[in-house]
Short mmCIF file of C-alpha atoms and ligand atoms in Angstrom, two decimals:
data_model
loop_
_atom_site.label_atom_id
_atom_site.label_comp_id
_atom_site.label_asym_id
_atom_site.label_seq_id
_atom_site.Cartn_x
_atom_site.Cartn_y
_atom_site.Cartn_z
CA MET A 24 119.11 56.84 81.89
CA LYS A 25 116.39 56.03 83.17
CA LYS A 26 116.15 58.57 86.11
CA SER A 27 116.55 61.80 83.66
CA PHE A 28 114.50 60.37 81.25
CA TYR A 29 111.58 60.62 84.00
CA VAL A 30 113.69 63.99 85.27
CA ILE A 31 112.73 65.52 81.88
CA ILE A 32 108.95 64.38 81.52
CA ILE A 33 108.40 66.25 84.89
CA LEU A 34 110.14 69.12 83.51
CA LEU A 35 107.54 69.01 80.54
CA LEU A 36 104.91 68.94 81.92
CA ALA A 37 105.14 71.14 84.66
CA LEU A 38 106.37 74.40 81.98
CA SER A 39 103.30 72.77 79.81
CA SER A 40 101.57 73.46 83.16
CA ALA A 41 103.15 76.43 84.12
CA ARG A 42 102.03 77.63 80.08
CA ALA A 43 98.34 76.79 80.50
CA GLU A 44 98.58 78.77 83.64
CA GLU A 45 99.68 82.10 81.32
CA ASP A 46 97.66 81.09 78.89
CA LEU A 47 94.36 81.02 81.55
CA PHE A 48 95.54 84.53 82.99
CA ALA A 49 96.07 86.18 79.59
CA LYS A 50 92.49 84.89 78.21
CA ALA A 51 90.90 86.35 81.75
CA ARG A 52 92.45 89.28 81.46
CA LYS A 53 90.89 90.15 77.98
CA ARG A 54 88.01 89.13 78.92
CA MET A 55 88.21 91.60 81.67
CA VAL A 56 89.34 94.64 78.90
CA GLU A 57 86.26 93.20 76.44
CA ALA A 58 84.54 93.41 78.95
CA ASP A 59 84.29 95.66 82.46
CA LEU A 60 86.33 98.30 80.46
CA LYS A 61 85.38 99.01 76.96
CA GLY A 62 81.73 97.54 77.99
CA ARG A 63 82.00 100.21 80.31
CA ASP A 64 83.07 103.16 79.88
CA ILE A 65 86.58 102.90 78.90
CA THR A 66 87.92 104.44 75.52
CA ASP A 67 91.76 105.86 75.01
CA PRO A 68 93.83 102.86 73.86
CA ALA A 69 96.37 103.25 75.44
CA VAL A 70 94.40 102.44 78.49
CA LEU A 71 93.46 99.70 77.21
CA SER A 72 96.16 98.70 76.12
CA VAL A 73 98.22 98.35 79.09
CA MET A 74 94.99 97.09 81.10
CA GLY A 75 95.71 94.69 78.95
CA LYS A 76 99.33 94.12 79.43
CA VAL A 77 99.94 94.48 83.50
CA PRO A 78 99.82 90.79 84.81
CA ARG A 79 97.35 92.07 87.64
CA GLN A 80 98.20 88.18 88.91
CA LEU A 81 101.70 88.80 90.31
CA PHE A 82 100.43 91.48 92.70
CA VAL A 83 98.16 89.57 94.50
CA ALA A 84 98.65 86.49 96.74
CA ARG A 85 98.73 82.89 95.07
CA GLU A 86 95.20 81.83 96.71
CA LEU A 87 93.96 85.17 94.84
CA GLN A 88 95.53 84.89 91.23
CA LYS A 89 92.44 83.11 90.16
CA SER A 90 89.85 85.77 91.12
CA ALA A 91 92.65 88.83 89.78
CA TYR A 92 90.90 89.95 86.07
CA ASN A 93 87.23 89.32 88.46
CA ASP A 94 85.14 92.58 88.57
CA HIS A 95 85.73 93.54 91.86
CA PRO A 96 88.72 94.56 94.37
CA LEU A 97 91.04 92.29 96.54
CA PRO A 98 92.03 92.02 99.29
CA ILE A 99 96.29 93.14 99.99
CA ALA A 100 98.27 92.52 103.02
CA GLU A 101 97.58 95.49 106.50
CA GLY A 102 94.78 95.20 106.13
CA GLN A 103 94.71 97.10 102.52
CA THR A 104 92.54 96.57 99.00
CA ILE A 105 93.94 96.31 94.92
CA SER A 106 91.14 98.39 93.72
CA GLN A 107 88.70 97.10 90.59
CA PRO A 108 89.99 96.58 87.73
CA TYR A 109 87.51 99.69 86.02
CA ILE A 110 88.31 101.48 89.13
CA VAL A 111 92.76 101.72 88.05
CA ALA A 112 91.62 102.29 84.40
CA LEU A 113 88.85 104.76 85.16
CA MET A 114 91.87 106.88 86.57
CA THR A 115 94.37 106.40 84.35
CA GLN A 116 92.20 107.57 81.26
CA VAL A 117 91.17 110.57 83.81
CA LEU A 118 94.28 111.41 84.06
CA LYS A 119 95.23 111.38 80.11
CA LEU A 120 98.91 110.38 80.88
CA LYS A 121 101.31 111.16 78.41
CA PRO A 122 104.09 109.10 78.04
CA THR A 123 106.58 112.03 78.51
CA GLU A 124 104.80 113.10 81.53
CA LYS A 125 105.74 113.04 85.52
CA VAL A 126 103.21 111.20 88.25
CA LEU A 127 103.42 110.89 91.28
CA GLU A 128 101.17 108.55 92.89
CA ILE A 129 99.53 108.17 96.98
CA GLY A 130 99.29 104.86 97.92
CA THR A 131 101.10 102.56 96.00
CA GLY A 132 99.72 98.75 98.27
CA SER A 133 100.23 96.06 95.54
CA GLY A 134 102.38 98.64 93.39
CA TYR A 135 100.06 97.50 90.43
CA GLN A 136 98.48 101.24 89.94
CA ALA A 137 102.36 102.42 89.76
CA ALA A 138 102.84 99.41 86.48
CA VAL A 139 100.02 100.68 84.92
CA LEU A 140 100.78 104.22 85.10
CA ALA A 141 104.73 103.15 84.58
CA GLU A 142 103.36 101.46 81.10
CA ILE A 143 101.84 105.10 79.76
CA THR A 144 105.73 106.80 80.75
CA ASP A 145 109.12 106.13 82.95
CA LYS A 146 108.58 108.89 85.21
CA VAL A 147 106.91 107.42 88.26
CA TYR A 148 106.87 107.79 92.02
CA THR A 149 104.66 106.29 94.25
CA ILE A 150 104.27 107.42 98.37
CA GLU A 151 103.73 104.13 100.24
CA ILE A 152 102.57 105.02 104.55
CA ARG A 153 103.51 101.47 105.48
CA LYS A 154 106.45 100.43 105.30
CA PRO A 155 106.09 96.56 104.59
CA LEU A 156 103.85 97.44 101.60
CA ALA A 157 106.33 100.14 99.85
CA GLU A 158 109.19 97.67 100.98
CA GLU A 159 107.08 94.70 98.87
CA ALA A 160 105.86 96.13 95.77
CA SER A 161 109.81 98.11 96.06
CA VAL A 162 110.93 94.01 95.31
CA ARG A 163 107.79 92.97 92.66
CA LEU A 164 107.87 96.25 90.31
CA LYS A 165 112.48 95.32 89.73
CA GLU A 166 111.61 92.10 89.28
CA LEU A 167 108.41 92.55 86.90
CA GLY A 168 110.85 94.73 84.77
CA TYR A 169 109.42 98.09 86.03
CA LYS A 170 113.03 99.64 87.11
CA ASP A 171 112.22 102.76 87.09
CA VAL A 172 109.55 103.48 89.38
CA LYS A 173 110.48 105.32 92.59
CA ILE A 174 109.55 103.88 95.74
CA LYS A 175 109.37 106.24 98.82
CA ASN A 176 107.87 105.07 101.59
CA ALA A 177 107.00 108.36 103.18
CA ASP A 178 103.11 109.75 104.49
CA GLY A 179 101.99 111.17 100.80
CA TYR A 180 100.08 113.92 102.47
CA PHE A 181 103.90 116.13 101.84
CA GLY A 182 103.99 114.80 98.30
CA TRP A 183 107.45 114.38 96.98
CA GLU A 184 109.55 117.88 97.01
CA GLU A 185 111.89 116.86 95.85
CA TYR A 186 110.41 115.25 92.35
CA ALA A 187 107.92 118.17 91.71
CA PRO A 188 106.39 120.39 90.09
CA PHE A 189 104.07 117.04 88.83
CA ASP A 190 101.88 116.53 85.80
CA ALA A 191 99.53 114.62 87.48
CA ILE A 192 98.87 113.27 91.12
CA ILE A 193 96.40 110.20 91.42
CA VAL A 194 95.99 109.99 95.21
CA THR A 195 94.56 105.96 95.84
CA ALA A 196 93.21 106.58 99.59
CA ALA A 197 90.05 108.21 100.69
CA ALA A 198 90.32 111.27 102.23
CA ASN A 199 88.07 114.22 103.42
CA HIS A 200 90.37 116.78 101.83
CA ILE A 201 92.58 117.50 99.76
CA PRO A 202 96.71 117.98 101.05
CA PRO A 203 96.98 121.49 99.83
CA PRO A 204 101.25 120.22 99.52
CA LEU A 205 99.65 117.72 96.56
CA ILE A 206 97.64 120.99 94.64
CA LYS A 207 100.79 122.64 95.26
CA GLN A 208 103.29 120.47 93.28
CA LEU A 209 100.60 119.84 90.36
CA LYS A 210 102.17 121.98 87.56
CA ASP A 211 100.20 124.47 86.05
CA GLY A 212 97.66 121.78 83.45
CA GLY A 213 98.74 119.52 85.83
CA ARG A 214 95.64 117.07 87.04
CA LEU A 215 94.64 115.63 90.52
CA ILE A 216 92.77 112.17 90.50
CA ILE A 217 91.34 111.07 94.42
CA PRO A 218 88.31 110.11 96.27
CA LEU A 219 87.29 112.62 97.69
CA GLY A 220 84.10 112.42 101.17
CA SER A 221 83.37 110.94 104.08
CA THR A 222 86.66 108.05 105.15
CA THR A 223 84.67 105.19 106.46
CA TYR A 224 81.44 105.84 103.48
CA TYR A 225 81.80 106.22 100.09
CA GLN A 226 83.72 109.58 98.64
CA THR A 227 83.28 111.44 94.95
CA LEU A 228 85.86 109.97 92.69
CA THR A 229 87.34 114.34 91.64
CA LEU A 230 89.45 115.49 89.51
CA VAL A 231 91.01 118.50 89.30
CA THR A 232 92.84 120.38 86.81
CA LYS A 233 95.22 123.45 87.82
CA ILE A 234 94.21 125.68 85.74
CA LYS A 235 96.65 128.26 86.75
CA GLY A 236 98.22 129.47 90.50
CA ASP A 237 94.70 129.17 91.94
CA ASP A 238 92.56 128.80 89.29
CA LEU A 239 91.20 124.88 89.93
CA ARG A 240 88.62 123.41 87.48
CA VAL A 241 86.68 120.61 90.15
CA GLU A 242 84.72 117.83 88.25
CA HIS A 243 83.52 115.15 90.00
CA ILE A 244 83.45 111.60 87.82
CA THR A 245 81.23 108.55 89.88
CA SER A 246 80.92 107.10 93.54
CA VAL A 247 83.74 105.00 94.80
CA ALA A 248 84.81 102.94 97.88
CA PHE A 249 88.39 103.95 98.95
CA VAL A 250 90.40 102.88 102.47
CA PRO A 251 91.26 105.40 104.64
CA MET A 252 94.76 107.80 103.61
CA THR A 253 96.38 107.68 107.30
CA GLY A 254 98.48 109.49 108.80
CA GLU A 255 98.84 113.70 108.16
CA VAL A 256 94.95 113.80 106.18
CA GLN A 257 93.40 112.85 109.91
CA LYS A 258 94.56 115.72 112.00
CA LYS A 259 92.96 118.19 109.63
CA ARG A 260 89.49 119.28 108.85
N1 LIG B 1 97.15 102.15 94.34
C1 LIG B 1 97.60 100.37 95.21
C2 LIG B 1 96.28 100.42 96.10
C3 LIG B 1 96.15 101.13 97.52
S1 LIG B 1 95.32 100.33 98.25
C4 LIG B 1 97.02 100.14 94.58
O1 LIG B 1 97.15 99.16 93.08
O2 LIG B 1 97.66 98.37 94.66
C5 LIG B 1 95.23 102.36 99.23
C6 LIG B 1 97.28 102.44 100.20
O3 LIG B 1 97.65 103.96 100.17
C7 LIG B 1 97.12 100.99 101.10
O4 LIG B 1 98.10 100.37 100.79
C8 LIG B 1 97.32 102.18 102.32
O5 LIG B 1 98.57 102.29 103.00
C9 LIG B 1 97.95 103.55 101.39
N2 LIG B 1 98.07 105.10 102.36
C10 LIG B 1 97.43 105.55 103.72
N3 LIG B 1 97.25 106.49 103.07
C11 LIG B 1 98.43 107.35 103.00
C12 LIG B 1 99.57 108.43 103.77
N4 LIG B 1 99.26 109.10 103.92
N5 LIG B 1 100.56 107.88 102.55
C13 LIG B 1 101.20 107.70 101.32
N6 LIG B 1 99.91 105.83 101.37
C14 LIG B 1 98.63 105.79 102.68
#
């Protein structure tokens, strides 16, 4: 009798501490949306709502969780990084993704950006070149309920022919040129966002809109620093 009493007390304490931790993350997420997103130029209500929803702390290692909502990128496994929340929001905002549209991500990493996209549309395809990251993200996304996200371990340079064409493509690794297969797999009226430029220094976040066929509109959004895209892209130019 006495023993079970203590067990119940310990369980209640553990529950309340888990709850307190959740509250802290929710508070930090709210601050991030208000100060770092709304406080800058993130105005799309859908993007703000999604960024206020996805539990970013569950995409990083336990010891980094307390920094999950800070205004900077965070390391993930394999020497890669998860972008600053503002950059995730900005890239999502410029894509102007509609709930009926199909989107391809190159560079799954932790799966955080894929989860953000999956809150907007259930047609999310994502490619990761590093097998351990692809496997980890696949498990994580399933556990968190993002069951419709399709992940492939491959070089994203070649896109994902099987599911092409896409309404939007988001490349989350830096490249010195746009992989031609990605332009090809974009629908007319489709948008592609990519950090373009030197892969050892800064890049320009570049938005490409495929007006029709080879007719492209190119817009420069802002300066960014991403980890390099590897594989085929490094053999060309
Ligand atoms: N979007 C991720 C962060 C991306 S970091 C997130 O939300 O966590 C960039 C990722 O791109 C890394 O995981 C890296 O392994 C991957 N990458 C680099 N080159 C690639 C390529 N050619 N194809 C697919 N993924 C690539």
